[in-house]
PDB file of N, CA and C in Angstrom:
ATOM      1  N   MET A   1      33.776  14.692 -25.128  1.00 51.00           N
ATOM      2  CA  MET A   1      33.092  15.099 -26.353  1.00 51.00           C
ATOM      3  C   MET A   1      32.015  15.846 -25.317  1.00 51.00           C
ATOM      4  N   THR A   2      32.094  17.046 -26.009  1.00 50.00           N
ATOM      5  CA  THR A   2      31.333  18.103 -25.285  1.00 50.00           C
ATOM      6  C   THR A   2      29.426  18.356 -26.056  1.00 50.00           C
ATOM      7  N   THR A   3      28.824  18.729 -25.215  1.00 52.00           N
ATOM      8  CA  THR A   3      27.043  18.633 -26.100  1.00 52.00           C
ATOM      9  C   THR A   3      26.827  20.312 -26.237  1.00 52.00           C
ATOM     10  N   SER A   4      26.660  20.879 -26.997  1.00 52.00           N
ATOM     11  CA  SER A   4      25.992  22.160 -27.368  1.00 52.00           C
ATOM     12  C   SER A   4      24.280  22.331 -26.855  1.00 52.00           C
ATOM     13  N   GLY A   5      24.320  23.425 -26.399  1.00 50.00           N
ATOM     14  CA  GLY A   5      22.861  23.537 -26.043  1.00 50.00           C
ATOM     15  C   GLY A   5      22.476  24.300 -24.489  1.00 50.00           C
ATOM     16  N   PRO A   6      21.452  24.737 -24.351  1.00 53.00           N
ATOM     17  CA  PRO A   6      21.765  25.144 -22.726  1.00 53.00           C
ATOM     18  C   PRO A   6      21.564  24.214 -21.836  1.00 53.00           C
ATOM     19  N   ALA A   7      21.998  24.521 -20.874  1.00 52.00           N
ATOM     20  CA  ALA A   7      22.545  23.806 -19.649  1.00 52.00           C
ATOM     21  C   ALA A   7      20.906  23.513 -19.170  1.00 52.00           C
ATOM     22  N   SER A   8      21.274  22.266 -18.471  1.00 51.00           N
ATOM     23  CA  SER A   8      19.890  22.309 -17.994  1.00 51.00           C
ATOM     24  C   SER A   8      19.967  21.820 -16.387  1.00 51.00           C
ATOM     25  N   SER A   9      19.272  22.317 -15.415  1.00 54.00           N
ATOM     26  CA  SER A   9      19.437  22.216 -14.085  1.00 54.00           C
ATOM     27  C   SER A   9      18.846  20.926 -13.460  1.00 54.00           C
ATOM     28  N   GLY A  10      17.873  19.770 -14.356  1.00 52.00           N
ATOM     29  CA  GLY A  10      17.180  19.012 -13.899  1.00 52.00           C
ATOM     30  C   GLY A  10      16.589  17.860 -14.923  1.00 52.00           C
ATOM     31  N   PRO A  11      16.357  16.934 -15.011  1.00 61.00           N
ATOM     32  CA  PRO A  11      15.746  16.306 -15.960  1.00 61.00           C
ATOM     33  C   PRO A  11      14.356  16.763 -16.541  1.00 61.00           C
ATOM     34  N   ALA A  12      13.917  17.048 -17.770  1.00 66.00           N
ATOM     35  CA  ALA A  12      13.206  17.330 -18.474  1.00 66.00           C
ATOM     36  C   ALA A  12      11.718  16.589 -18.197  1.00 66.00           C
ATOM     37  N   VAL A  13      10.752  17.377 -18.411  1.00 70.00           N
ATOM     38  CA  VAL A  13       9.548  16.435 -17.965  1.00 70.00           C
ATOM     39  C   VAL A  13       8.952  16.711 -19.513  1.00 70.00           C
ATOM     40  N   SER A  14       8.673  15.215 -19.684  1.00 81.00           N
ATOM     41  CA  SER A  14       8.055  15.231 -21.142  1.00 81.00           C
ATOM     42  C   SER A  14       6.852  15.349 -21.303  1.00 81.00           C
ATOM     43  N   ARG A  15       6.310  15.714 -22.585  1.00 80.00           N
ATOM     44  CA  ARG A  15       4.981  16.224 -22.705  1.00 80.00           C
ATOM     45  C   ARG A  15       3.971  15.171 -22.605  1.00 80.00           C
ATOM     46  N   LYS A  16       4.326  13.596 -22.435  1.00 79.00           N
ATOM     47  CA  LYS A  16       3.669  12.505 -22.627  1.00 79.00           C
ATOM     48  C   LYS A  16       3.014  12.604 -21.057  1.00 79.00           C
ATOM     49  N   LYS A  17       4.505  12.709 -20.485  1.00 82.00           N
ATOM     50  CA  LYS A  17       4.591  12.621 -18.829  1.00 82.00           C
ATOM     51  C   LYS A  17       3.063  13.535 -18.376  1.00 82.00           C
ATOM     52  N   ILE A  18       3.075  14.888 -18.800  1.00 85.00           N
ATOM     53  CA  ILE A  18       2.538  16.026 -18.407  1.00 85.00           C
ATOM     54  C   ILE A  18       1.128  15.739 -19.065  1.00 85.00           C
ATOM     55  N   TRP A  19       0.912  14.981 -20.009  1.00 85.00           N
ATOM     56  CA  TRP A  19      -0.612  14.966 -20.611  1.00 85.00           C
ATOM     57  C   TRP A  19      -0.971  13.442 -19.872  1.00 85.00           C
ATOM     58  N   GLY A  20      -0.181  12.385 -19.454  1.00 82.00           N
ATOM     59  CA  GLY A  20      -0.772  11.438 -18.397  1.00 82.00           C
ATOM     60  C   GLY A  20      -1.220  12.043 -17.429  1.00 82.00           C
ATOM     61  N   ILE A  21      -0.404  12.893 -16.692  1.00 85.00           N
ATOM     62  CA  ILE A  21      -1.036  14.050 -15.245  1.00 85.00           C
ATOM     63  C   ILE A  21      -1.936  14.527 -15.226  1.00 85.00           C
ATOM     64  N   ALA A  22      -2.476  15.077 -16.468  1.00 87.00           N
ATOM     65  CA  ALA A  22      -3.358  15.959 -16.364  1.00 87.00           C
ATOM     66  C   ALA A  22      -4.767  15.060 -17.037  1.00 87.00           C
ATOM     67  N   LEU A  23      -4.762  13.968 -17.399  1.00 87.00           N
ATOM     68  CA  LEU A  23      -5.580  13.168 -17.717  1.00 87.00           C
ATOM     69  C   LEU A  23      -6.063  12.220 -16.401  1.00 87.00           C
ATOM     70  N   LEU A  24      -5.085  11.846 -15.712  1.00 86.00           N
ATOM     71  CA  LEU A  24      -5.388  11.136 -14.359  1.00 86.00           C
ATOM     72  C   LEU A  24      -5.892  12.308 -13.687  1.00 86.00           C
ATOM     73  N   ALA A  25      -5.595  13.466 -13.312  1.00 87.00           N
ATOM     74  CA  ALA A  25      -6.275  14.407 -12.513  1.00 87.00           C
ATOM     75  C   ALA A  25      -8.160  14.863 -13.022  1.00 87.00           C
ATOM     76  N   THR A  26      -8.048  14.844 -14.429  1.00 88.00           N
ATOM     77  CA  THR A  26      -9.523  14.928 -14.778  1.00 88.00           C
ATOM     78  C   THR A  26     -10.273  13.747 -14.514  1.00 88.00           C
ATOM     79  N   ALA A  27      -9.340  12.522 -14.470  1.00 84.00           N
ATOM     80  CA  ALA A  27     -10.303  11.535 -14.606  1.00 84.00           C
ATOM     81  C   ALA A  27     -10.379  11.459 -13.075  1.00 84.00           C
ATOM     82  N   LEU A  28      -9.964  11.938 -11.818  1.00 83.00           N
ATOM     83  CA  LEU A  28     -10.063  11.762 -10.674  1.00 83.00           C
ATOM     84  C   LEU A  28     -11.436  12.757 -10.311  1.00 83.00           C
ATOM     85  N   ILE A  29     -11.138  14.157 -11.088  1.00 85.00           N
ATOM     86  CA  ILE A  29     -12.078  14.873 -10.783  1.00 85.00           C
ATOM     87  C   ILE A  29     -13.437  14.285 -11.302  1.00 85.00           C
ATOM     88  N   VAL A  30     -13.693  13.897 -12.532  1.00 81.00           N
ATOM     89  CA  VAL A  30     -15.030  13.465 -12.927  1.00 81.00           C
ATOM     90  C   VAL A  30     -15.635  12.199 -11.757  1.00 81.00           C
ATOM     91  N   ILE A  31     -14.553  11.548 -11.561  1.00 78.00           N
ATOM     92  CA  ILE A  31     -15.020  10.242 -10.413  1.00 78.00           C
ATOM     93  C   ILE A  31     -15.363  10.611  -9.323  1.00 78.00           C
ATOM     94  N   PHE A  32     -14.915  12.112  -8.917  1.00 77.00           N
ATOM     95  CA  PHE A  32     -15.514  12.275  -7.672  1.00 77.00           C
ATOM     96  C   PHE A  32     -16.832  13.017  -7.597  1.00 77.00           C
ATOM     97  N   VAL A  33     -16.849  14.134  -8.910  1.00 76.00           N
ATOM     98  CA  VAL A  33     -17.947  14.708  -9.037  1.00 76.00           C
ATOM     99  C   VAL A  33     -19.169  13.765  -9.168  1.00 76.00           C
ATOM    100  N   ARG A  34     -19.037  12.537 -10.174  1.00 74.00           N
ATOM    101  CA  ARG A  34     -19.638  11.436 -10.350  1.00 74.00           C
ATOM    102  C   ARG A  34     -20.548  11.072  -8.917  1.00 74.00           C
ATOM    103  N   ARG A  35     -19.352  10.761  -8.168  1.00 71.00           N
ATOM    104  CA  ARG A  35     -20.038  10.010  -6.902  1.00 71.00           C
ATOM    105  C   ARG A  35     -20.282  10.756  -6.091  1.00 71.00           C
ATOM    106  N   TYR A  36     -20.256  12.392  -6.047  1.00 69.00           N
ATOM    107  CA  TYR A  36     -21.174  13.283  -5.049  1.00 69.00           C
ATOM    108  C   TYR A  36     -22.247  13.448  -5.680  1.00 69.00           C
ATOM    109  N   LEU A  37     -22.365  13.648  -7.122  1.00 68.00           N
ATOM    110  CA  LEU A  37     -23.639  13.798  -7.647  1.00 68.00           C
ATOM    111  C   LEU A  37     -24.672  12.246  -7.267  1.00 68.00           C
ATOM    112  N   SER A  38     -23.794  11.351  -7.051  1.00 64.00           N
ATOM    113  CA  SER A  38     -25.175   9.806  -7.291  1.00 64.00           C
ATOM    114  C   SER A  38     -24.494   9.505  -5.618  1.00 64.00           C
ATOM    115  N   ALA A  39     -24.160  10.558  -4.839  1.00 60.00           N
ATOM    116  CA  ALA A  39     -24.465   9.782  -3.208  1.00 60.00           C
ATOM    117  C   ALA A  39     -26.007   9.662  -2.735  1.00 60.00           C
ATOM    118  N   ASP A  40     -26.807  10.068  -3.442  1.00 65.00           N
ATOM    119  CA  ASP A  40     -27.958  10.008  -2.969  1.00 65.00           C
ATOM    120  C   ASP A  40     -28.770   8.334  -3.132  1.00 65.00           C
ATOM    121  N   GLU A  41     -28.137   8.443  -4.699  1.00 70.00           N
ATOM    122  CA  GLU A  41     -28.834   6.940  -5.021  1.00 70.00           C
ATOM    123  C   GLU A  41     -28.056   5.599  -4.625  1.00 70.00           C
ATOM    124  N   PHE A  42     -26.646   5.772  -4.305  1.00 72.00           N
ATOM    125  CA  PHE A  42     -26.343   4.178  -4.109  1.00 72.00           C
ATOM    126  C   PHE A  42     -25.854   4.206  -2.184  1.00 72.00           C
ATOM    127  N   ASP A  43     -26.351   2.901  -1.983  1.00 78.00           N
ATOM    128  CA  ASP A  43     -26.388   2.686  -0.743  1.00 78.00           C
ATOM    129  C   ASP A  43     -25.157   2.153  -0.384  1.00 78.00           C
ATOM    130  N   TRP A  44     -23.658   3.332   0.175  1.00 75.00           N
ATOM    131  CA  TRP A  44     -22.713   2.564   0.566  1.00 75.00           C
ATOM    132  C   TRP A  44     -22.400   1.378   1.393  1.00 75.00           C
ATOM    133  N   ASP A  45     -23.348   1.921   2.507  1.00 86.00           N
ATOM    134  CA  ASP A  45     -23.462   0.578   3.635  1.00 86.00           C
ATOM    135  C   ASP A  45     -23.525  -0.803   3.259  1.00 86.00           C
ATOM    136  N   LEU A  46     -24.821  -0.654   2.428  1.00 90.00           N
ATOM    137  CA  LEU A  46     -24.777  -2.059   1.756  1.00 90.00           C
ATOM    138  C   LEU A  46     -23.893  -2.615   0.932  1.00 90.00           C
ATOM    139  N   PHE A  47     -23.378  -1.634  -0.064  1.00 83.00           N
ATOM    140  CA  PHE A  47     -21.968  -1.923  -0.437  1.00 83.00           C
ATOM    141  C   PHE A  47     -20.836  -2.559   0.354  1.00 83.00           C
ATOM    142  N   ARG A  48     -20.796  -1.911   1.321  1.00 87.00           N
ATOM    143  CA  ARG A  48     -19.457  -2.248   2.593  1.00 87.00           C
ATOM    144  C   ARG A  48     -19.831  -3.575   2.807  1.00 87.00           C
ATOM    145  N   LYS A  49     -21.240  -3.620   3.528  1.00 93.00           N
ATOM    146  CA  LYS A  49     -21.702  -5.199   4.196  1.00 93.00           C
ATOM    147  C   LYS A  49     -21.256  -6.167   2.665  1.00 93.00           C
ATOM    148  N   THR A  50     -21.567  -5.843   1.794  1.00 92.00           N
ATOM    149  CA  THR A  50     -21.837  -6.840   0.468  1.00 92.00           C
ATOM    150  C   THR A  50     -20.376  -7.568   0.534  1.00 92.00           C
ATOM    151  N   PHE A  51     -19.586  -6.233   0.309  1.00 88.00           N
ATOM    152  CA  PHE A  51     -17.785  -6.298   0.061  1.00 88.00           C
ATOM    153  C   PHE A  51     -17.241  -7.494   1.414  1.00 88.00           C
ATOM    154  N   VAL A  52     -17.528  -6.895   2.434  1.00 92.00           N
ATOM    155  CA  VAL A  52     -16.986  -7.504   3.685  1.00 92.00           C
ATOM    156  C   VAL A  52     -17.432  -9.003   3.844  1.00 92.00           C
ATOM    157  N   ASN A  53     -18.573  -9.412   3.345  1.00 93.00           N
ATOM    158  CA  ASN A  53     -19.131 -10.899   3.528  1.00 93.00           C
ATOM    159  C   ASN A  53     -18.880 -11.652   2.272  1.00 93.00           C
ATOM    160  N   LEU A  54     -17.939 -11.175   1.265  1.00 92.00           N
ATOM    161  CA  LEU A  54     -17.412 -11.910   0.047  1.00 92.00           C
ATOM    162  C   LEU A  54     -16.552 -12.999   0.451  1.00 92.00           C
ATOM    163  N   GLU A  55     -17.397 -14.410  -0.549  1.00 94.00           N
ATOM    164  CA  GLU A  55     -16.290 -15.688  -0.238  1.00 94.00           C
ATOM    165  C   GLU A  55     -15.356 -15.577  -0.800  1.00 94.00           C
ATOM    166  N   PRO A  56     -13.969 -15.643  -0.203  1.00 92.00           N
ATOM    167  CA  PRO A  56     -12.702 -15.358  -0.672  1.00 92.00           C
ATOM    168  C   PRO A  56     -12.425 -16.156  -1.991  1.00 92.00           C
ATOM    169  N   TYR A  57     -12.979 -17.317  -2.046  1.00 96.00           N
ATOM    170  CA  TYR A  57     -12.706 -18.335  -2.904  1.00 96.00           C
ATOM    171  C   TYR A  57     -12.878 -17.677  -4.451  1.00 96.00           C
ATOM    172  N   TRP A  58     -14.632 -17.224  -4.154  1.00 95.00           N
ATOM    173  CA  TRP A  58     -15.540 -17.033  -5.442  1.00 95.00           C
ATOM    174  C   TRP A  58     -14.871 -15.718  -5.823  1.00 95.00           C
ATOM    175  N   PHE A  59     -14.325 -14.803  -4.428  1.00 93.00           N
ATOM    176  CA  PHE A  59     -13.478 -13.388  -5.606  1.00 93.00           C
ATOM    177  C   PHE A  59     -12.727 -13.627  -6.187  1.00 93.00           C
ATOM    178  N   THR A  60     -11.833 -14.821  -5.716  1.00 95.00           N
ATOM    179  CA  THR A  60     -10.376 -14.712  -6.168  1.00 95.00           C
ATOM    180  C   THR A  60     -10.092 -15.207  -7.331  1.00 95.00           C
ATOM    181  N   LEU A  61     -11.480 -16.578  -7.480  1.00 97.00           N
ATOM    182  CA  LEU A  61     -11.545 -16.942  -9.144  1.00 97.00           C
ATOM    183  C   LEU A  61     -12.545 -15.774  -9.745  1.00 97.00           C
ATOM    184  N   SER A  62     -12.918 -14.905  -9.615  1.00 95.00           N
ATOM    185  CA  SER A  62     -13.638 -14.241 -10.316  1.00 95.00           C
ATOM    186  C   SER A  62     -12.364 -13.348 -11.298  1.00 95.00           C
ATOM    187  N   LEU A  63     -11.359 -12.333  -9.814  1.00 93.00           N
ATOM    188  CA  LEU A  63     -10.289 -11.893 -10.512  1.00 93.00           C
ATOM    189  C   LEU A  63      -9.477 -12.470 -11.608  1.00 93.00           C
ATOM    190  N   VAL A  64      -9.348 -13.690 -10.961  1.00 96.00           N
ATOM    191  CA  VAL A  64      -8.181 -14.357 -12.459  1.00 96.00           C
ATOM    192  C   VAL A  64      -9.032 -14.835 -13.445  1.00 96.00           C
ATOM    193  N   LEU A  65     -10.279 -15.336 -13.503  1.00 97.00           N
ATOM    194  CA  LEU A  65     -11.031 -15.103 -14.995  1.00 97.00           C
ATOM    195  C   LEU A  65     -11.270 -13.961 -15.222  1.00 97.00           C
ATOM    196  N   SER A  66     -11.424 -13.131 -14.717  1.00 94.00           N
ATOM    197  CA  SER A  66     -11.444 -11.535 -15.546  1.00 94.00           C
ATOM    198  C   SER A  66      -9.848 -11.016 -16.155  1.00 94.00           C
ATOM    199  N   MET A  67      -8.929 -11.393 -15.383  1.00 94.00           N
ATOM    200  CA  MET A  67      -7.564 -11.292 -15.728  1.00 94.00           C
ATOM    201  C   MET A  67      -7.212 -11.937 -17.066  1.00 94.00           C
ATOM    202  N   LEU A  68      -7.773 -13.265 -17.087  1.00 96.00           N
ATOM    203  CA  LEU A  68      -7.787 -14.573 -17.679  1.00 96.00           C
ATOM    204  C   LEU A  68      -8.043 -13.783 -19.333  1.00 96.00           C
ATOM    205  N   SER A  69      -9.306 -13.042 -18.847  1.00 95.00           N
ATOM    206  CA  SER A  69     -10.505 -12.895 -20.027  1.00 95.00           C
ATOM    207  C   SER A  69      -9.961 -11.637 -20.741  1.00 95.00           C
ATOM    208  N   TYR A  70      -9.170 -10.774 -19.888  1.00 94.00           N
ATOM    209  CA  TYR A  70      -8.606  -9.443 -20.759  1.00 94.00           C
ATOM    210  C   TYR A  70      -7.381  -9.641 -21.130  1.00 94.00           C
ATOM    211  N   TYR A  71      -6.452 -11.157 -20.793  1.00 96.00           N
ATOM    212  CA  TYR A  71      -4.973 -11.522 -21.359  1.00 96.00           C
ATOM    213  C   TYR A  71      -5.234 -12.012 -22.857  1.00 96.00           C
ATOM    214  N   CYS A  72      -6.874 -12.728 -22.796  1.00 96.00           N
ATOM    215  CA  CYS A  72      -7.204 -13.386 -24.287  1.00 96.00           C
ATOM    216  C   CYS A  72      -7.774 -12.680 -25.066  1.00 96.00           C
ATOM    217  N   ARG A  73      -8.102 -11.085 -24.864  1.00 95.00           N
ATOM    218  CA  ARG A  73      -8.454 -10.095 -25.513  1.00 95.00           C
ATOM    219  C   ARG A  73      -7.178  -9.209 -26.118  1.00 95.00           C
ATOM    220  N   ALA A  74      -6.304  -9.362 -25.429  1.00 95.00           N
ATOM    221  CA  ALA A  74      -5.077  -8.903 -25.793  1.00 95.00           C
ATOM    222  C   ALA A  74      -3.843  -9.669 -26.862  1.00 95.00           C
ATOM    223  N   LEU A  75      -4.106 -10.882 -26.767  1.00 95.00           N
ATOM    224  CA  LEU A  75      -3.766 -11.682 -27.552  1.00 95.00           C
ATOM    225  C   LEU A  75      -4.440 -11.620 -29.036  1.00 95.00           C
ATOM    226  N   ARG A  76      -5.840 -11.414 -28.907  1.00 96.00           N
ATOM    227  CA  ARG A  76      -6.620 -11.286 -30.154  1.00 96.00           C
ATOM    228  C   ARG A  76      -6.410  -9.889 -30.778  1.00 96.00           C
ATOM    229  N   TRP A  77      -6.363  -9.006 -29.741  1.00 94.00           N
ATOM    230  CA  TRP A  77      -5.502  -7.497 -30.511  1.00 94.00           C
ATOM    231  C   TRP A  77      -4.405  -7.449 -30.956  1.00 94.00           C
ATOM    232  N   GLU A  78      -3.788  -8.351 -30.659  1.00 94.00           N
ATOM    233  CA  GLU A  78      -1.957  -8.837 -31.104  1.00 94.00           C
ATOM    234  C   GLU A  78      -2.166  -9.386 -32.270  1.00 94.00           C
ATOM    235  N   ALA A  79      -2.761 -10.291 -32.232  1.00 94.00           N
ATOM    236  CA  ALA A  79      -2.646 -11.154 -33.626  1.00 94.00           C
ATOM    237  C   ALA A  79      -3.526  -9.859 -34.876  1.00 94.00           C
ATOM    238  N   MET A  80      -4.252  -8.995 -34.410  1.00 95.00           N
ATOM    239  CA  MET A  80      -5.033  -8.404 -35.402  1.00 95.00           C
ATOM    240  C   MET A  80      -4.155  -6.927 -35.531  1.00 95.00           C
ATOM    241  N   LEU A  81      -3.322  -6.643 -35.105  1.00 93.00           N
ATOM    242  CA  LEU A  81      -2.429  -5.093 -35.023  1.00 93.00           C
ATOM    243  C   LEU A  81      -0.962  -5.812 -35.727  1.00 93.00           C
ATOM    244  N   ARG A  82      -0.834  -7.160 -35.303  1.00 93.00           N
ATOM    245  CA  ARG A  82       0.360  -7.566 -36.295  1.00 93.00           C
ATOM    246  C   ARG A  82       0.855  -7.343 -37.561  1.00 93.00           C
ATOM    247  N   PRO A  83      -0.202  -6.917 -38.628  1.00 92.00           N
ATOM    248  CA  PRO A  83       0.305  -6.850 -40.092  1.00 92.00           C
ATOM    249  C   PRO A  83       0.623  -5.107 -39.784  1.00 92.00           C
ATOM    250  N   ALA A  84       0.068  -4.391 -39.159  1.00 94.00           N
ATOM    251  CA  ALA A  84       0.213  -3.107 -39.064  1.00 94.00           C
ATOM    252  C   ALA A  84       1.219  -2.542 -38.263  1.00 94.00           C
ATOM    253  N   ALA A  85       1.356  -3.613 -37.173  1.00 91.00           N
ATOM    254  CA  ALA A  85       2.765  -3.083 -35.658  1.00 91.00           C
ATOM    255  C   ALA A  85       3.096  -4.877 -35.434  1.00 91.00           C
ATOM    256  N   PRO A  86       3.970  -4.650 -36.058  1.00 90.00           N
ATOM    257  CA  PRO A  86       4.496  -6.388 -35.928  1.00 90.00           C
ATOM    258  C   PRO A  86       5.362  -6.400 -34.114  1.00 90.00           C
ATOM    259  N   GLU A  87       5.414  -5.141 -34.198  1.00 92.00           N
ATOM    260  CA  GLU A  87       6.392  -4.769 -32.531  1.00 92.00           C
ATOM    261  C   GLU A  87       5.387  -4.794 -31.487  1.00 92.00           C
ATOM    262  N   ALA A  88       4.270  -4.910 -31.830  1.00 90.00           N
ATOM    263  CA  ALA A  88       3.224  -4.288 -30.599  1.00 90.00           C
ATOM    264  C   ALA A  88       3.359  -5.381 -29.715  1.00 90.00           C
ATOM    265  N   SER A  89       3.538  -4.955 -28.270  1.00 92.00           N
ATOM    266  CA  SER A  89       3.334  -5.925 -27.009  1.00 92.00           C
ATOM    267  C   SER A  89       2.396  -6.213 -26.531  1.00 92.00           C
ATOM    268  N   VAL A  90       2.021  -7.635 -26.097  1.00 94.00           N
ATOM    269  CA  VAL A  90       1.218  -8.080 -25.551  1.00 94.00           C
ATOM    270  C   VAL A  90       0.821  -7.308 -24.138  1.00 94.00           C
ATOM    271  N   TRP A  91       1.785  -6.977 -23.941  1.00 93.00           N
ATOM    272  CA  TRP A  91       2.072  -6.587 -22.131  1.00 93.00           C
ATOM    273  C   TRP A  91       1.423  -5.056 -22.387  1.00 93.00           C
ATOM    274  N   LEU A  92       1.754  -4.353 -23.441  1.00 92.00           N
ATOM    275  CA  LEU A  92       0.973  -3.025 -23.304  1.00 92.00           C
ATOM    276  C   LEU A  92      -0.116  -2.973 -23.524  1.00 92.00           C
ATOM    277  N   ILE A  93      -0.603  -4.125 -24.608  1.00 93.00           N
ATOM    278  CA  ILE A  93      -2.153  -4.143 -25.166  1.00 93.00           C
ATOM    279  C   ILE A  93      -3.008  -4.714 -24.008  1.00 93.00           C
ATOM    280  N   PHE A  94      -2.437  -5.552 -23.129  1.00 94.00           N
ATOM    281  CA  PHE A  94      -3.190  -5.995 -22.287  1.00 94.00           C
ATOM    282  C   PHE A  94      -3.478  -4.967 -20.867  1.00 94.00           C
ATOM    283  N   GLU A  95      -2.432  -3.994 -20.848  1.00 91.00           N
ATOM    284  CA  GLU A  95      -2.506  -2.733 -19.877  1.00 91.00           C
ATOM    285  C   GLU A  95      -3.416  -2.310 -20.464  1.00 91.00           C
ATOM    286  N   SER A  96      -3.846  -2.129 -21.905  1.00 91.00           N
ATOM    287  CA  SER A  96      -4.645  -0.779 -22.186  1.00 91.00           C
ATOM    288  C   SER A  96      -6.281  -1.515 -22.309  1.00 91.00           C
ATOM    289  N   THR A  97      -6.044  -2.460 -22.495  1.00 92.00           N
ATOM    290  CA  THR A  97      -7.302  -3.200 -22.522  1.00 92.00           C
ATOM    291  C   THR A  97      -7.791  -3.308 -20.597  1.00 92.00           C
ATOM    292  N   VAL A  98      -7.399  -3.917 -19.748  1.00 91.00           N
ATOM    293  CA  VAL A  98      -7.687  -3.400 -18.422  1.00 91.00           C
ATOM    294  C   VAL A  98      -8.073  -2.248 -18.360  1.00 91.00           C
ATOM    295  N   MET A  99      -7.241  -0.840 -18.745  1.00 89.00           N
ATOM    296  CA  MET A  99      -7.280   0.707 -18.370  1.00 89.00           C
ATOM    297  C   MET A  99      -9.227   1.015 -18.861  1.00 89.00           C
ATOM    298  N   GLY A 100      -9.320   0.300 -20.150  1.00 89.00           N
ATOM    299  CA  GLY A 100     -10.391   0.819 -21.360  1.00 89.00           C
ATOM    300  C   GLY A 100     -11.543   0.110 -20.270  1.00 89.00           C
ATOM    301  N   PHE A 101     -11.406  -1.159 -20.068  1.00 89.00           N
ATOM    302  CA  PHE A 101     -12.892  -1.824 -19.913  1.00 89.00           C
ATOM    303  C   PHE A 101     -13.187  -1.473 -17.852  1.00 89.00           C
ATOM    304  N   THR A 102     -11.873  -0.743 -17.026  1.00 85.00           N
ATOM    305  CA  THR A 102     -11.917  -0.027 -15.835  1.00 85.00           C
ATOM    306  C   THR A 102     -12.601   1.042 -16.171  1.00 85.00           C
ATOM    307  N   ALA A 103     -12.264   1.658 -17.225  1.00 84.00           N
ATOM    308  CA  ALA A 103     -13.173   3.161 -17.233  1.00 84.00           C
ATOM    309  C   ALA A 103     -14.374   3.113 -17.745  1.00 84.00           C
ATOM    310  N   ILE A 104     -14.729   2.029 -18.098  1.00 85.00           N
ATOM    311  CA  ILE A 104     -16.165   1.934 -18.673  1.00 85.00           C
ATOM    312  C   ILE A 104     -16.997   1.488 -17.576  1.00 85.00           C
ATOM    313  N   VAL A 105     -16.231   0.946 -16.445  1.00 82.00           N
ATOM    314  CA  VAL A 105     -17.253   0.337 -15.391  1.00 82.00           C
ATOM    315  C   VAL A 105     -17.009   1.520 -14.360  1.00 82.00           C
ATOM    316  N   VAL A 106     -15.995   2.627 -14.203  1.00 77.00           N
ATOM    317  CA  VAL A 106     -15.876   3.581 -13.006  1.00 77.00           C
ATOM    318  C   VAL A 106     -16.554   4.974 -13.869  1.00 77.00           C
ATOM    319  N   LEU A 107     -16.843   5.059 -14.753  1.00 76.00           N
ATOM    320  CA  LEU A 107     -17.087   6.380 -15.695  1.00 76.00           C
ATOM    321  C   LEU A 107     -18.604   6.007 -16.479  1.00 76.00           C
ATOM    322  N   GLY A 108     -18.569   4.641 -16.778  1.00 75.00           N
ATOM    323  CA  GLY A 108     -19.756   4.675 -17.818  1.00 75.00           C
ATOM    324  C   GLY A 108     -19.725   4.295 -19.152  1.00 75.00           C
ATOM    325  N   SER A 109     -20.471   3.769 -20.030  1.00 73.00           N
ATOM    326  CA  SER A 109     -20.291   3.894 -21.516  1.00 73.00           C
ATOM    327  C   SER A 109     -21.097   5.295 -21.992  1.00 73.00           C
ATOM    328  N   ALA A 110     -20.349   5.804 -23.005  1.00 71.00           N
ATOM    329  CA  ALA A 110     -20.761   6.621 -23.575  1.00 71.00           C
ATOM    330  C   ALA A 110     -22.304   6.015 -24.245  1.00 71.00           C
ATOM    331  N   GLY A 111     -23.524   7.143 -24.196  1.00 61.00           N
ATOM    332  CA  GLY A 111     -24.505   6.579 -25.016  1.00 61.00           C
ATOM    333  C   GLY A 111     -25.607   6.002 -23.896  1.00 61.00           C
TER     334      GLY A 111
END
């Protein structure tokens, strides 16, 4: 069976992938600019000292509880989306939730 159409020299890059790369690049630029503009206000040495002296038990517990919180939020969203999108994946909703909250922490909330 032959296919009609122009021959391709390699795999096509999807628009979704291009938009993803553009969004990532924009986010990195925004983060860099924000960090550069607020460099005088943030004590990076104090941050480093604090991070180095974290108790591993409490740090690990906080990460586990945060991920559990995100997972519970994803379950809640999955239940709310079920009538409109029964094929919605809890894992994809979990990823979106983590990305959303991370964006708020890194970039700050609007308003």
